[in-house]
Every structure is written in structure tokens, then in C-alpha cells.
């Protein structure tokens, strides 16, 4: 980036900026069968042989359900003023809808109160992929009753926590739920149907649209804000061919615009209408609900995509070009912060959001715990460099007018990386799974120093 010479500093960002990290319920909580929690599609999926690496499950994960107090004490030590977590729907409504499990609400109430007592603002995501299995058994996101159930769930949670939560995020990365879960089948519920993916897309967006007014009306905090988090990529053609150009347009449409267009413009992108319209279960009034004003858009960003066409080019089918000499993370994602800047500029220009929160950004690298005579340590300069580069990219976009007001590093702790199990570590805090010890990585110390200004 242009300003690389001057080290980036917290004071370069607005004073009221939200700084913290993000996590998700199934990835860290464990306690999968405690206090009345029902099962989710991820319990089913991870317990199905062959679905996750080494058969890993979230049964115990980081045991955060029992260790949340010490985890929050560590967040305070690291200097966060905000923390993004997700609420497990099956803890609140074990059957998806109907009877509310007050013990589930009690847990999140304790979590939120402990955050506030430590000077950390709670940002709660309602859906980070752990759909109650009972709803999946009736068709899950393919069916319209799931957004209706989500509305009830949003009501139950916000009635209890509407006086304390600062940021409400309806959904995390609906593109991943819809396409990785229903078309590619690498995630729960593990389906392989394009039609199912498109039905899920619309029902996820509808769930957001139905929940927003409920969250707003149950809110009792003057400064609360409401939005949704999307996974994004900056798509570029992998070579000079027309086919690569078309592949990039498709990647952009299926990752970014299929969600952003309905949310900001009240319509699905015309560039892919020939592929999706026949499957979209839109009913009268849906798009108006989906397009109700957002206080912020949450952007999750990890990598750009250099798209190349495949022979029988069709929706969601493309190849990516790897760049010689470029650095790749443990997920095989290119480290290229300029793409982040480009994406933020694109979002700001094309959609003019009131506010942007970076709700996830971070990297997995092969960390090694070093335990000599002294303190245990994890030296992860690649992660620190990744973060610095992406902070700089965000700052550049901010200075050029993108209304970025928060940054949540993914992730606080190493955790269950979905189909990859525990093999990929994204935390700025290392988790020694056999003992559940937390060891702050060098990147976590770098973030702490950055936050101290
Ligand atoms: O771990 C995930 C998270 O749950 C959603 N966004 C991307 C992360 C890294 O893959």
C-alpha cells in the first residue's frame, strides 16, 4: 500500500471505532448437550463419518461455554472495546420454534453482562450456521417456515437482551450457508442441488428481512445498530480472455451481488437472472422487507479471486489462478490486501452503505507452540503481517470515504474450522486443545500493542 512506510496506528482510525475479534457459537462453545441445547445441523454433519477432517466435531471445541469468564478477562487484557459472538439457535429453541429454553438465554445473558462489566460492547450474530436439526428435518432453509421460525427466534433473544446488545447481526455469510451447504455440500446440511441453494438464498434473505423490524422494536438501547454480515471476495479475471472476464463477473455476482443487490436495491442481480429466477421462491412484499434500511453492512473478507473459466462454464463453477511468488495461507488463500481495498471501494461506490463494519478478517497459518524453559509462545509473523496489510488496506479505503467504523479480527481463539476440523488455526490466541490452555500468539500481542496506541 502507498502508506506502508509509516506504521499504522490506532489513532489513524476514528475515535469511536469498534475494535475486537469475532467468533461463532459452534466453533468455540462446546457443551453441545448441556442445559437443554437441541441439536443443530452441524452436530449431525460433524458426526457423519467422512464429513469433517479426522472426524472432528464441535462437541467440546474451546469449551468456551464453561470458560467464557476467563476468555473475556483475556479480551480485556488485549484491549478490545467490542466483541462479536454468535448465539446458538438450538440453545434458545431446541426444536427450532415453540418452547423457549430459558437456560440457553441465561448463558448469553451471563456472557453479555460479563462483556459489559469488562467494558466490551457485545455484537451478537443470530445465525452463524447452526440451524436446529428439527427445522432441517422439515426442509430447513429450502422452506419458507424457516425464515418464519427465525423471526420468532429473533424475538425471543432480543426480548431478553435488547437492553444490552450494542450490535445485532442477523446472519453470518448467507452465501456460505446457501452455496457451500446446499450446492457444494462441503458444509451442513451437505446437499448438492443448485435449486436448493437458490431457494436457501432467498429464504435466508427473507429471514433477515423478517427479523430486522422485530429486533428494532425489542431494542431498548439508544445506540444499538442493526445489520447483516456477508462473505465477500474481490473477483478479477485470471487472464485476458473473455471467458475469464465472464467467470469473474459470475464470481462477483454469486458471492457479493446476489445478497447486496436485494439488500440495497430490492432486486436480484439481472446479470444472473437467467440462472436464478426460475428457482427464486419470491412472494409479494419479500423484497421490500429484505431491502429495509441497514444501519451497517458487515463485511467478511479473506482473499481476492482470480477467476478462470472451466469448460462447461455454469453458475458457481470456475477455477482460480494461483500467482507465482505470492504468499498463500494455510487455507490456500492468497495474501493480497489490495483486493480488500478494492472490495471496500466497490461496496461503497455501488451500494453506499450508511456504515461498514469489518466483521471478519484474518488468516490461518501453521502455528507451533514453543514450550522451552520460559513462557510458552507462538511466533506467527505471517499472521501479524496479514493483519497489518489488511488494516492498511481498510484505512486507505476509509480515507477515501468508505464509512468503516469497526474491525473484528477472525478469530479470537483457534477453533473448529468447519469441514477442516481443528487442523486450521485462525486465532490470535492459541488453544492447546488437550488442556484447553490459551496462549496469546505474537499476533495477539501485536494487536494489543496496536490497541494501546
Ligand atoms: O471460520 C470461518 C467463519 O466461521 C466464517 N468466515 C470464515 C471463517 C474462516 O474460514
PDB file of N, CA and C in Angstrom, residues 6 46 55 93 120 138 159 188 202 227 262 280 325:
ATOM      1  N   UNK A   6       4.888   4.436   6.910  1.00  0.00           N
ATOM      2  CA  UNK A   6       4.512   4.891   8.251  1.00  0.00           C
ATOM      3  C   UNK A   6       3.749   3.767   8.955  1.00  0.00           C
ATOM      4  N   UNK A  46     -21.167 -33.093  11.523  1.00  0.00           N
ATOM      5  CA  UNK A  46     -19.819 -33.414  12.001  1.00  0.00           C
ATOM      6  C   UNK A  46     -19.752 -34.826  12.567  1.00  0.00           C
ATOM      7  N   UNK A  55     -12.742 -36.525  11.443  1.00  0.00           N
ATOM      8  CA  UNK A  55     -13.984 -36.747  12.199  1.00  0.00           C
ATOM      9  C   UNK A  55     -14.179 -35.751  13.323  1.00  0.00           C
ATOM     10  N   UNK A  93     -34.044 -22.303  21.175  1.00  0.00           N
ATOM     11  CA  UNK A  93     -35.245 -23.036  20.761  1.00  0.00           C
ATOM     12  C   UNK A  93     -34.785 -24.422  20.305  1.00  0.00           C
ATOM     13  N   UNK A 120     -16.575  -4.077  27.324  1.00  0.00           N
ATOM     14  CA  UNK A 120     -16.537  -4.585  25.939  1.00  0.00           C
ATOM     15  C   UNK A 120     -17.963  -4.604  25.391  1.00  0.00           C
ATOM     16  N   UNK A 138     -37.502 -30.679   8.461  1.00  0.00           N
ATOM     17  CA  UNK A 138     -38.712 -30.279   7.707  1.00  0.00           C
ATOM     18  C   UNK A 138     -38.334 -29.534   6.430  1.00  0.00           C
ATOM     19  N   UNK A 159     -35.945  -9.908  23.075  1.00  0.00           N
ATOM     20  CA  UNK A 159     -36.738  -9.538  24.261  1.00  0.00           C
ATOM     21  C   UNK A 159     -35.854  -9.590  25.508  1.00  0.00           C
ATOM     22  N   UNK A 188     -22.688 -28.388   6.346  1.00  0.00           N
ATOM     23  CA  UNK A 188     -24.046 -28.815   6.677  1.00  0.00           C
ATOM     24  C   UNK A 188     -25.042 -27.889   5.968  1.00  0.00           C
ATOM     25  N   UNK A 202     -32.832 -17.112  -0.979  1.00  0.00           N
ATOM     26  CA  UNK A 202     -33.965 -16.205  -0.772  1.00  0.00           C
ATOM     27  C   UNK A 202     -34.528 -16.327   0.652  1.00  0.00           C
ATOM     28  N   UNK A 227     -27.695  -4.915  11.468  1.00  0.00           N
ATOM     29  CA  UNK A 227     -27.221  -5.170  10.108  1.00  0.00           C
ATOM     30  C   UNK A 227     -27.085  -6.660   9.841  1.00  0.00           C
ATOM     31  N   UNK A 262     -30.313  -7.370  -3.476  1.00  0.00           N
ATOM     32  CA  UNK A 262     -31.607  -7.362  -2.780  1.00  0.00           C
ATOM     33  C   UNK A 262     -31.593  -6.489  -1.528  1.00  0.00           C
ATOM     34  N   UNK A 280     -36.111 -18.897  -7.691  1.00  0.00           N
ATOM     35  CA  UNK A 280     -36.297 -17.990  -6.550  1.00  0.00           C
ATOM     36  C   UNK A 280     -37.737 -18.040  -6.041  1.00  0.00           C
ATOM     37  N   UNK A 325       4.917 -16.850  -6.777  1.00  0.00           N
ATOM     38  CA  UNK A 325       5.647 -15.982  -5.851  1.00  0.00           C
ATOM     39  C   UNK A 325       4.773 -15.357  -4.785  1.00  0.00           C
TER      40      UNK A 325
END
